[in-house]
Amino acid sequence: MTQQPKPCRWLVNLVFAAVVLLAAGGLWLAFGRPDSPAAYAKADFGMGVVEWLPLDTDYDYYYEVGGYIVHLQVKDGAVAFLDSQCPDHVCEDFGWLSQPGQWACCVPAGVFVTIEETRS
């Protein structure tokens, strides 16, 4: 009786590792890409007052904060300080925010906006 040669154990392990790496890469491409658009803008008004603005719905938000009227606009997946009655208008110069980690603030009004991937 002739014996069949057994495959090399290292070859089996190598094929298994390649399959696991390919599956992990596929899952990362499907669900975990860092360039995926953010879902929310977090408007923090201080003292624990927070409002979550969904970036997938265009809308104009008006807030009266610290004696100022602040206008935040959500459009095309981004948010910006469109207008503020504060004295220096620096917040309007931050431009449009759409990527996680980006931020803008209106110091006189006390409004801080950050881009978040999820509501936390």
mmCIF file of N, CA, C and O in Angstrom, residues 22-56:
data_model
loop_
_atom_site.group_PDB
_atom_site.id
_atom_site.type_symbol
_atom_site.label_atom_id
_atom_site.label_comp_id
_atom_site.label_asym_id
_atom_site.label_seq_id
_atom_site.Cartn_x
_atom_site.Cartn_y
_atom_site.Cartn_z
ATOM 1 N N LEU A 22 -7.376 38.496 3.375
ATOM 2 C CA LEU A 22 -8.246 38.954 2.293
ATOM 3 C C LEU A 22 -9.649 39.279 2.816
ATOM 4 O O LEU A 22 -10.248 40.284 2.423
ATOM 5 N N ALA A 23 -10.162 38.449 3.710
ATOM 6 C CA ALA A 23 -11.492 38.713 4.279
ATOM 7 C C ALA A 23 -11.470 39.995 5.109
ATOM 8 O O ALA A 23 -12.386 40.817 5.018
ATOM 9 N N ALA A 24 -10.427 40.193 5.902
ATOM 10 C CA ALA A 24 -10.321 41.412 6.712
ATOM 11 C C ALA A 24 -10.212 42.647 5.818
ATOM 12 O O ALA A 24 -10.833 43.674 6.085
ATOM 13 N N GLY A 25 -9.439 42.560 4.752
ATOM 14 C CA GLY A 25 -9.318 43.678 3.816
ATOM 15 C C GLY A 25 -10.642 43.999 3.138
ATOM 16 O O GLY A 25 -11.008 45.156 2.974
ATOM 17 N N GLY A 26 -11.388 42.984 2.781
ATOM 18 C CA GLY A 26 -12.697 43.201 2.172
ATOM 19 C C GLY A 26 -13.670 43.865 3.126
ATOM 20 O O GLY A 26 -14.411 44.774 2.748
ATOM 21 N N LEU A 27 -13.670 43.427 4.375
ATOM 22 C CA LEU A 27 -14.538 44.061 5.377
ATOM 23 C C LEU A 27 -14.132 45.507 5.620
ATOM 24 O O LEU A 27 -14.981 46.378 5.776
ATOM 25 N N TRP A 28 -12.849 45.788 5.659
ATOM 26 C CA TRP A 28 -12.380 47.157 5.865
ATOM 27 C C TRP A 28 -12.814 48.059 4.714
ATOM 28 O O TRP A 28 -13.278 49.164 4.924
ATOM 29 N N LEU A 29 -12.686 47.560 3.491
ATOM 30 C CA LEU A 29 -13.107 48.351 2.332
ATOM 31 C C LEU A 29 -14.614 48.595 2.339
ATOM 32 O O LEU A 29 -15.081 49.665 1.954
ATOM 33 N N ALA A 30 -15.368 47.605 2.786
ATOM 34 C CA ALA A 30 -16.827 47.736 2.769
ATOM 35 C C ALA A 30 -17.366 48.609 3.894
ATOM 36 O O ALA A 30 -18.302 49.377 3.694
ATOM 37 N N PHE A 31 -16.757 48.527 5.074
ATOM 38 C CA PHE A 31 -17.374 49.180 6.238
ATOM 39 C C PHE A 31 -16.491 50.175 6.970
ATOM 40 O O PHE A 31 -17.008 51.029 7.682
ATOM 41 N N GLY A 32 -15.180 50.114 6.839
ATOM 42 C CA GLY A 32 -14.330 50.906 7.706
ATOM 43 C C GLY A 32 -13.425 51.891 7.012
ATOM 44 O O GLY A 32 -12.388 52.248 7.535
ATOM 45 N N ARG A 33 -13.802 52.350 5.854
ATOM 46 C CA ARG A 33 -12.939 53.279 5.123
ATOM 47 C C ARG A 33 -12.891 54.622 5.829
ATOM 48 O O ARG A 33 -13.914 55.185 6.178
ATOM 49 N N PRO A 34 -11.697 55.180 6.021
ATOM 50 C CA PRO A 34 -11.590 56.452 6.732
ATOM 51 C C PRO A 34 -12.148 57.647 5.962
ATOM 52 O O PRO A 34 -12.430 58.668 6.548
ATOM 53 N N ASP A 35 -12.319 57.512 4.653
ATOM 54 C CA ASP A 35 -12.829 58.642 3.885
ATOM 55 C C ASP A 35 -14.348 58.611 3.749
ATOM 56 O O ASP A 35 -14.915 59.374 2.997
ATOM 57 N N SER A 36 -14.993 57.729 4.524
ATOM 58 C CA SER A 36 -16.448 57.711 4.476
ATOM 59 C C SER A 36 -16.985 58.984 5.109
ATOM 60 O O SER A 36 -16.421 59.507 6.056
ATOM 61 N N PRO A 37 -18.068 59.504 4.583
ATOM 62 C CA PRO A 37 -18.565 60.788 5.080
ATOM 63 C C PRO A 37 -19.040 60.693 6.515
ATOM 64 O O PRO A 37 -19.530 59.663 6.957
ATOM 65 N N ALA A 38 -18.874 61.780 7.224
ATOM 66 C CA ALA A 38 -19.340 61.851 8.601
ATOM 67 C C ALA A 38 -20.858 61.931 8.617
ATOM 68 O O ALA A 38 -21.484 62.351 7.648
ATOM 69 N N ALA A 39 -21.441 61.550 9.728
ATOM 70 C CA ALA A 39 -22.887 61.508 9.799
ATOM 71 C C ALA A 39 -23.492 62.702 10.533
ATOM 72 O O ALA A 39 -24.619 63.063 10.279
ATOM 73 N N TYR A 40 -22.736 63.310 11.451
ATOM 74 C CA TYR A 40 -23.317 64.342 12.302
ATOM 75 C C TYR A 40 -22.357 65.498 12.550
ATOM 76 O O TYR A 40 -21.149 65.324 12.585
ATOM 77 N N ALA A 41 -22.958 66.651 12.780
ATOM 78 C CA ALA A 41 -22.233 67.784 13.341
ATOM 79 C C ALA A 41 -22.752 67.927 14.767
ATOM 80 O O ALA A 41 -23.954 67.905 15.010
ATOM 81 N N LYS A 42 -21.835 68.056 15.700
ATOM 82 C CA LYS A 42 -22.193 68.206 17.105
ATOM 83 C C LYS A 42 -22.048 69.678 17.474
ATOM 84 O O LYS A 42 -20.950 70.220 17.455
ATOM 85 N N ALA A 43 -23.160 70.321 17.760
ATOM 86 C CA ALA A 43 -23.150 71.725 18.176
ATOM 87 C C ALA A 43 -23.191 71.748 19.702
ATOM 88 O O ALA A 43 -24.182 71.348 20.307
ATOM 89 N N ASP A 44 -22.099 72.194 20.302
ATOM 90 C CA ASP A 44 -21.970 72.234 21.759
ATOM 91 C C ASP A 44 -22.104 73.681 22.215
ATOM 92 O O ASP A 44 -21.342 74.547 21.801
ATOM 93 N N PHE A 45 -23.083 73.925 23.064
ATOM 94 C CA PHE A 45 -23.367 75.271 23.550
ATOM 95 C C PHE A 45 -22.850 75.500 24.965
ATOM 96 O O PHE A 45 -23.110 76.520 25.566
ATOM 97 N N GLY A 46 -22.102 74.530 25.493
ATOM 98 C CA GLY A 46 -21.568 74.626 26.844
ATOM 99 C C GLY A 46 -22.581 74.187 27.890
ATOM 100 O O GLY A 46 -23.771 74.021 27.592
ATOM 101 N N MET A 47 -22.101 73.957 29.115
ATOM 102 C CA MET A 47 -22.955 73.569 30.244
ATOM 103 C C MET A 47 -23.752 72.296 29.931
ATOM 104 O O MET A 47 -24.874 72.126 30.408
ATOM 105 N N GLY A 48 -23.202 71.411 29.084
ATOM 106 C CA GLY A 48 -23.858 70.153 28.765
ATOM 107 C C GLY A 48 -24.959 70.236 27.735
ATOM 108 O O GLY A 48 -25.631 69.241 27.464
ATOM 109 N N VAL A 49 -25.164 71.386 27.127
ATOM 110 C CA VAL A 49 -26.209 71.542 26.109
ATOM 111 C C VAL A 49 -25.601 71.233 24.745
ATOM 112 O O VAL A 49 -24.684 71.913 24.286
ATOM 113 N N VAL A 50 -26.099 70.174 24.101
ATOM 114 C CA VAL A 50 -25.576 69.706 22.815
ATOM 115 C C VAL A 50 -26.735 69.435 21.879
ATOM 116 O O VAL A 50 -27.786 68.938 22.299
ATOM 117 N N GLU A 51 -26.550 69.758 20.615
ATOM 118 C CA GLU A 51 -27.530 69.380 19.596
ATOM 119 C C GLU A 51 -26.784 68.684 18.469
ATOM 120 O O GLU A 51 -25.725 69.139 18.029
ATOM 121 N N TRP A 52 -27.357 67.567 18.004
ATOM 122 C CA TRP A 52 -26.763 66.794 16.910
ATOM 123 C C TRP A 52 -27.456 67.173 15.612
ATOM 124 O O TRP A 52 -28.675 67.079 15.501
ATOM 125 N N LEU A 53 -26.674 67.600 14.634
ATOM 126 C CA LEU A 53 -27.218 68.012 13.345
ATOM 127 C C LEU A 53 -26.866 66.953 12.304
ATOM 128 O O LEU A 53 -25.687 66.757 11.992
ATOM 129 N N PRO A 54 -27.847 66.246 11.746
ATOM 130 C CA PRO A 54 -27.538 65.244 10.728
ATOM 131 C C PRO A 54 -27.046 65.925 9.451
ATOM 132 O O PRO A 54 -27.641 66.888 8.978
ATOM 133 N N LEU A 55 -25.946 65.416 8.917
ATOM 134 C CA LEU A 55 -25.358 66.028 7.722
ATOM 135 C C LEU A 55 -25.982 65.520 6.429
ATOM 136 O O LEU A 55 -25.649 66.013 5.354
ATOM 137 N N ASP A 56 -26.889 64.556 6.528
ATOM 138 C CA ASP A 56 -27.517 64.048 5.309
ATOM 139 C C ASP A 56 -28.814 64.772 4.966
ATOM 140 O O ASP A 56 -29.492 64.418 4.005
#
